[in-house]
C-alpha cells in the first residue's frame, strides 16, 4: 500500500488495525494505529465519512480510558460527518454512543434533551428507546429495573460490543452503590440480610462484597464462620509520618547546601 502511495486505503487499513488491537485489549497499539491513520489523513483530502470513522474510533478509545467528555466530542464530530454523508446506520451508531457516554457521566438529563432534539427524532427507533430505558433505570438507581431493560431490549443492546461492555460496567457500578447504601448504617450485618434487602441471591451478594473488600471500596471483612459482614470505621489518615519524611528531606537539602558553601570557603 505504501509503495503505490494510496493514502485513502492506508487510512482505512490503519483504522481496521486500531479496531483489531482494541478487540485484543491492546489499547497502546490501537492508539498507535489510529495516530497513523490521522497522519495519513492529514496528508490528503479526507472524505467526511472517512474522517468520521477516525472520530468514532477516537471516541471509543477515549471511552476505554474513562475520558468520556472527550469521547463525547469525538462521537459528536463523527455523527456530524456521517449525517452529512447520509450514512444513516453509522450516524445512529454515533448517536447511541453519545447517549451512552452521557449516562456514564451521570448526565441523564442530557440524554432526554438529545433524544428530543431534531436529530434525535430523525434517528428514533428501538435502539434509541433501549438507551433511553437504560437512562431511566440508571437515574432511579434501580438494579432490577436495569436488569429488566437489559432483558427487554436484549437484541438491541447486546449486538453492539461497545454498548454491551459499558452496560456491564454501569450495572456493576450500580450494584456497588446500592450495596454501600444498604450497609452504611451497620457495623456488623448478616450477608443474608443484605441479600434480602437488595433482593438478590446470597451467593452473588457475598461474591460482590468480597470483591469490594479486596478492591478497598469497602473497609471491612467477611466472617465466613458466622456469615456476617463486619464493617470498620474509617480511620483518618495520619500525616505525621509523611510530614516527618518531608522535614528530613528538607533538612538533608539544607545540610548539603551548607556543606557545599563550607567547601568553597575553605578552598
Short mmCIF file of C-alpha atoms in Angstrom, two decimals:
data_model
loop_
_atom_site.label_atom_id
_atom_site.label_comp_id
_atom_site.label_asym_id
_atom_site.label_seq_id
_atom_site.Cartn_x
_atom_site.Cartn_y
_atom_site.Cartn_z
CA UNK A 1 0.00 0.00 0.00
CA UNK A 2 2.85 2.38 0.88
CA UNK A 3 4.59 1.59 -2.43
CA UNK A 4 1.56 2.51 -4.54
CA UNK A 5 1.01 5.54 -2.27
CA UNK A 6 -2.73 5.02 -1.81
CA UNK A 7 -3.31 7.26 1.21
CA UNK A 8 -7.07 6.62 1.41
CA UNK A 9 -6.51 2.87 1.57
CA UNK A 10 -3.72 3.38 4.12
CA UNK A 11 -6.11 5.34 6.36
CA UNK A 12 -8.74 2.59 6.10
CA UNK A 13 -6.19 -0.13 6.91
CA UNK A 14 -4.87 1.80 9.93
CA UNK A 15 -8.42 2.22 11.29
CA UNK A 16 -9.07 -1.52 10.90
CA UNK A 17 -5.74 -2.26 12.64
CA UNK A 18 -6.78 0.00 15.51
CA UNK A 19 -10.08 -1.86 15.88
CA UNK A 20 -8.31 -5.23 15.87
CA UNK A 21 -5.83 -4.15 18.54
CA UNK A 22 -8.68 -2.76 20.66
CA UNK A 23 -10.60 -6.04 20.32
CA UNK A 24 -7.46 -7.76 21.61
CA UNK A 25 -7.40 -5.33 24.57
CA UNK A 26 -4.14 -3.77 23.38
CA UNK A 27 -5.03 -0.09 23.80
CA UNK A 28 -1.49 1.33 23.22
CA UNK A 29 -1.21 -0.37 19.82
CA UNK A 30 -4.77 0.64 18.98
CA UNK A 31 -3.85 4.27 19.70
CA UNK A 32 -0.68 3.91 17.62
CA UNK A 33 -2.62 2.65 14.60
CA UNK A 34 -5.13 5.45 14.99
CA UNK A 35 -2.31 8.01 15.09
CA UNK A 36 -1.00 6.52 11.83
CA UNK A 37 -4.49 6.88 10.33
CA UNK A 38 -4.65 10.53 11.37
CA UNK A 39 -1.20 11.23 9.91
CA UNK A 40 -2.14 9.67 6.58
CA UNK A 41 -5.48 11.54 6.57
CA UNK A 42 -3.76 14.89 7.18
CA UNK A 43 -1.62 14.41 4.07
CA UNK A 44 -4.63 14.19 1.75
CA UNK A 45 -8.19 15.36 1.31
CA UNK A 46 -10.06 13.04 3.64
CA UNK A 47 -13.75 12.41 2.78
CA UNK A 48 -16.15 13.34 5.63
CA UNK A 49 -17.28 9.73 6.01
CA UNK A 50 -13.68 8.50 6.44
CA UNK A 51 -12.85 11.30 8.88
CA UNK A 52 -15.98 10.31 10.81
CA UNK A 53 -14.61 6.75 11.05
CA UNK A 54 -11.44 8.16 12.64
CA UNK A 55 -13.55 10.25 15.04
CA UNK A 56 -15.72 7.36 16.18
CA UNK A 57 -12.65 5.17 16.81
CA UNK A 58 -11.04 8.04 18.73
CA UNK A 59 -14.16 8.29 20.88
CA UNK A 60 -14.16 4.57 21.58
CA UNK A 61 -10.51 4.69 22.69
CA UNK A 62 -11.16 7.69 24.95
CA UNK A 63 -14.09 5.79 26.50
CA UNK A 64 -11.82 2.81 27.17
CA UNK A 65 -9.58 5.13 29.18
CA UNK A 66 -12.53 6.67 31.04
CA UNK A 67 -12.29 10.08 29.33
CA UNK A 68 -15.99 10.30 28.48
CA UNK A 69 -16.05 14.08 28.00
CA UNK A 70 -13.50 13.92 25.16
CA UNK A 71 -15.19 10.76 23.83
CA UNK A 72 -18.48 12.65 23.51
CA UNK A 73 -16.78 15.36 21.44
CA UNK A 74 -15.36 12.74 19.06
CA UNK A 75 -18.70 10.94 18.75
CA UNK A 76 -20.41 14.24 18.01
CA UNK A 77 -17.88 15.01 15.25
CA UNK A 78 -18.39 11.52 13.87
CA UNK A 79 -22.16 11.93 13.99
CA UNK A 80 -21.99 15.16 12.00
CA UNK A 81 -19.72 13.52 9.42
CA UNK A 82 -21.97 10.51 8.92
CA UNK A 83 -25.12 12.65 8.97
CA UNK A 84 -23.76 14.91 6.23
CA UNK A 85 -22.74 11.81 4.25
CA UNK A 86 -26.28 10.41 4.55
CA UNK A 87 -24.94 7.31 6.30
CA UNK A 88 -27.99 6.65 8.48
CA UNK A 89 -26.70 3.45 10.14
CA UNK A 90 -23.38 4.95 11.24
CA UNK A 91 -24.98 8.24 12.29
CA UNK A 92 -27.43 6.32 14.51
CA UNK A 93 -24.49 4.37 15.97
CA UNK A 94 -22.70 7.61 16.88
CA UNK A 95 -25.88 8.98 18.45
CA UNK A 96 -26.18 5.83 20.58
CA UNK A 97 -22.58 6.24 21.73
CA UNK A 98 -23.19 9.91 22.55
CA UNK A 99 -26.16 8.94 24.72
CA UNK A 100 -24.18 6.14 26.35
CA UNK A 101 -21.29 8.35 27.46
CA UNK A 102 -23.80 10.84 28.87
CA UNK A 103 -25.23 8.06 31.04
CA UNK A 104 -21.70 7.03 32.08
CA UNK A 105 -21.08 10.56 33.35
CA UNK A 106 -24.40 10.65 35.25
CA UNK A 107 -25.90 13.24 32.88
CA UNK A 108 -29.23 11.56 32.27
CA UNK A 109 -30.98 14.90 31.68
CA UNK A 110 -28.79 15.45 28.61
CA UNK A 111 -29.90 12.05 27.28
CA UNK A 112 -33.53 13.16 27.21
CA UNK A 113 -32.58 16.52 25.69
CA UNK A 114 -30.62 14.83 22.88
CA UNK A 115 -33.42 12.36 22.13
CA UNK A 116 -35.98 15.16 21.88
CA UNK A 117 -33.90 17.29 19.51
CA UNK A 118 -34.47 17.37 15.76
CA UNK A 119 -31.65 14.88 15.08
CA UNK A 120 -32.83 12.66 17.91
CA UNK A 121 -36.28 12.42 16.42
CA UNK A 122 -34.75 11.82 12.98
CA UNK A 123 -32.87 8.72 14.17
CA UNK A 124 -35.54 7.49 16.61
CA UNK A 125 -36.03 3.75 16.81
CA UNK A 126 -35.94 0.76 19.15
CA UNK A 127 -32.19 1.09 19.73
CA UNK A 128 -32.56 4.70 20.89
CA UNK A 129 -35.57 3.65 23.00
CA UNK A 130 -33.37 1.00 24.64
CA UNK A 131 -30.73 3.59 25.59
CA UNK A 132 -33.46 5.87 26.97
CA UNK A 133 -34.80 2.99 29.09
CA UNK A 134 -31.26 2.41 30.41
CA UNK A 135 -31.05 6.12 31.31
CA UNK A 136 -34.37 5.84 33.19
CA UNK A 137 -33.17 2.82 35.18
CA UNK A 138 -29.81 4.45 35.93
CA UNK A 139 -31.49 7.66 37.08
CA UNK A 140 -33.64 5.69 39.53
CA UNK A 141 -30.59 3.68 40.71
CA UNK A 142 -32.68 0.53 40.33
CA UNK A 143 -30.75 -2.70 39.74
CA UNK A 144 -33.90 -4.70 38.99
CA UNK A 145 -35.25 -2.14 36.52
CA UNK A 146 -31.82 -2.11 34.90
CA UNK A 147 -31.91 -5.91 34.55
CA UNK A 148 -35.46 -5.77 33.17
CA UNK A 149 -34.39 -3.27 30.50
CA UNK A 150 -31.42 -5.45 29.51
CA UNK A 151 -33.75 -8.42 29.16
CA UNK A 152 -36.45 -6.49 27.27
CA UNK A 153 -34.01 -4.95 24.80
CA UNK A 154 -31.52 -7.83 24.75
CA UNK A 155 -31.25 -7.86 20.97
CA UNK A 156 -30.73 -4.11 20.60
CA UNK A 157 -28.22 -3.83 23.46
CA UNK A 158 -26.15 -6.98 23.00
CA UNK A 159 -25.35 -6.73 19.29
CA UNK A 160 -23.09 -3.69 19.80
CA UNK A 161 -19.99 -4.62 21.84
CA UNK A 162 -19.37 -1.02 22.94
CA UNK A 163 -22.85 -0.61 24.39
CA UNK A 164 -22.78 -4.09 25.91
CA UNK A 165 -19.41 -3.57 27.63
CA UNK A 166 -20.40 -0.24 29.14
CA UNK A 167 -23.75 -1.61 30.26
CA UNK A 168 -21.90 -4.25 32.27
CA UNK A 169 -19.74 -1.54 33.84
CA UNK A 170 -22.84 0.54 34.63
CA UNK A 171 -24.64 -2.40 36.20
CA UNK A 172 -21.61 -3.29 38.31
CA UNK A 173 -21.25 0.31 39.49
CA UNK A 174 -24.96 0.44 40.29
CA UNK A 175 -24.71 -2.73 42.38
CA UNK A 176 -21.74 -1.32 44.33
CA UNK A 177 -23.60 1.94 45.06
CA UNK A 178 -26.71 0.09 46.25
CA UNK A 179 -24.70 -2.22 48.50
CA UNK A 180 -22.81 0.68 50.06
CA UNK A 181 -26.08 2.50 50.72
CA UNK A 182 -27.62 -0.59 52.37
CA UNK A 183 -24.69 -1.43 54.66
CA UNK A 184 -23.99 2.20 55.63
CA UNK A 185 -25.99 2.08 58.94
CA UNK A 186 -24.38 -1.19 60.08
CA UNK A 187 -21.12 -2.05 61.79
CA UNK A 188 -21.94 -5.76 61.57
CA UNK A 189 -24.65 -7.33 59.44
CA UNK A 190 -25.57 -10.77 58.13
CA UNK A 191 -24.87 -11.24 54.45
CA UNK A 192 -28.25 -12.98 54.16
CA UNK A 193 -29.94 -9.84 55.47
CA UNK A 194 -28.11 -7.65 52.95
CA UNK A 195 -29.16 -10.05 50.17
CA UNK A 196 -32.80 -9.86 51.29
CA UNK A 197 -32.72 -6.05 51.40
CA UNK A 198 -31.27 -5.75 47.89
CA UNK A 199 -33.37 -8.72 46.68
CA UNK A 200 -30.50 -10.63 45.05
CA UNK A 201 -29.11 -14.17 45.55
CA UNK A 202 -26.90 -14.50 48.63
CA UNK A 203 -24.02 -16.01 46.62
CA UNK A 204 -23.99 -13.04 44.23
CA UNK A 205 -24.06 -10.52 47.08
CA UNK A 206 -21.31 -12.34 49.00
CA UNK A 207 -19.08 -12.51 45.91
CA UNK A 208 -19.58 -8.80 45.23
CA UNK A 209 -18.90 -7.80 48.85
CA UNK A 210 -15.72 -9.88 48.80
CA UNK A 211 -14.62 -8.14 45.61
CA UNK A 212 -15.38 -4.71 47.12
CA UNK A 213 -13.26 -5.53 50.19
CA UNK A 214 -10.33 -6.69 48.04
CA UNK A 215 -10.57 -3.57 45.85
CA UNK A 216 -10.73 -1.38 49.00
CA UNK A 217 -14.12 0.01 48.04
CA UNK A 218 -15.35 -1.27 51.39
CA UNK A 219 -13.42 -1.09 54.66
CA UNK A 220 -14.34 -4.37 56.33
CA UNK A 221 -14.07 -8.17 56.32
CA UNK A 222 -16.34 -11.13 55.65
CA UNK A 223 -16.63 -13.54 58.58
CA UNK A 224 -17.16 -16.89 56.83
CA UNK A 225 -17.85 -18.68 60.13
CA UNK A 226 -20.82 -16.54 61.15
CA UNK A 227 -21.77 -15.39 57.65
CA UNK A 228 -21.50 -11.76 58.67
CA UNK A 229 -20.03 -8.65 57.12
CA UNK A 230 -18.00 -6.64 59.62
CA UNK A 231 -17.60 -3.01 58.65
CA UNK A 232 -14.76 -0.96 60.14
CA UNK A 233 -14.89 2.75 60.88
CA UNK A 234 -12.87 4.89 58.51
CA UNK A 235 -9.57 5.72 60.20
CA UNK A 236 -8.36 9.23 59.39
CA UNK A 237 -5.01 9.25 57.65
CA UNK A 238 -2.09 10.00 59.97
CA UNK A 239 0.03 12.55 58.14
CA UNK A 240 2.71 12.74 60.84
CA UNK A 241 4.99 10.14 59.25
CA UNK A 242 4.72 11.73 55.80
CA UNK A 243 5.37 15.20 57.23
CA UNK A 244 8.38 13.84 59.15
CA UNK A 245 9.90 12.39 55.99
CA UNK A 246 9.40 15.69 54.16
CA UNK A 247 11.07 17.58 57.02
CA UNK A 248 14.07 15.23 57.00
CA UNK A 249 14.37 15.61 53.24
CA UNK A 250 14.42 19.42 53.58
CA UNK A 251 16.99 19.23 56.40
CA UNK A 252 19.16 16.98 54.26
CA UNK A 253 18.94 19.51 51.43
CA UNK A 254 19.96 22.35 53.80
CA UNK A 255 22.94 20.35 55.16
CA UNK A 256 24.10 19.59 51.60
CA UNK A 257 23.99 23.27 50.66
CA UNK A 258 25.84 24.31 53.84
CA UNK A 259 28.49 21.66 53.21
CA UNK A 260 28.96 22.93 49.64
CA UNK A 261 29.35 26.53 50.88
CA UNK A 262 31.83 25.40 53.55
CA UNK A 263 33.97 23.62 50.94
CA UNK A 264 34.04 26.72 48.73
CA UNK A 265 35.02 28.91 51.74
CA UNK A 266 37.91 26.56 52.64
CA UNK A 267 39.10 26.41 49.05
#
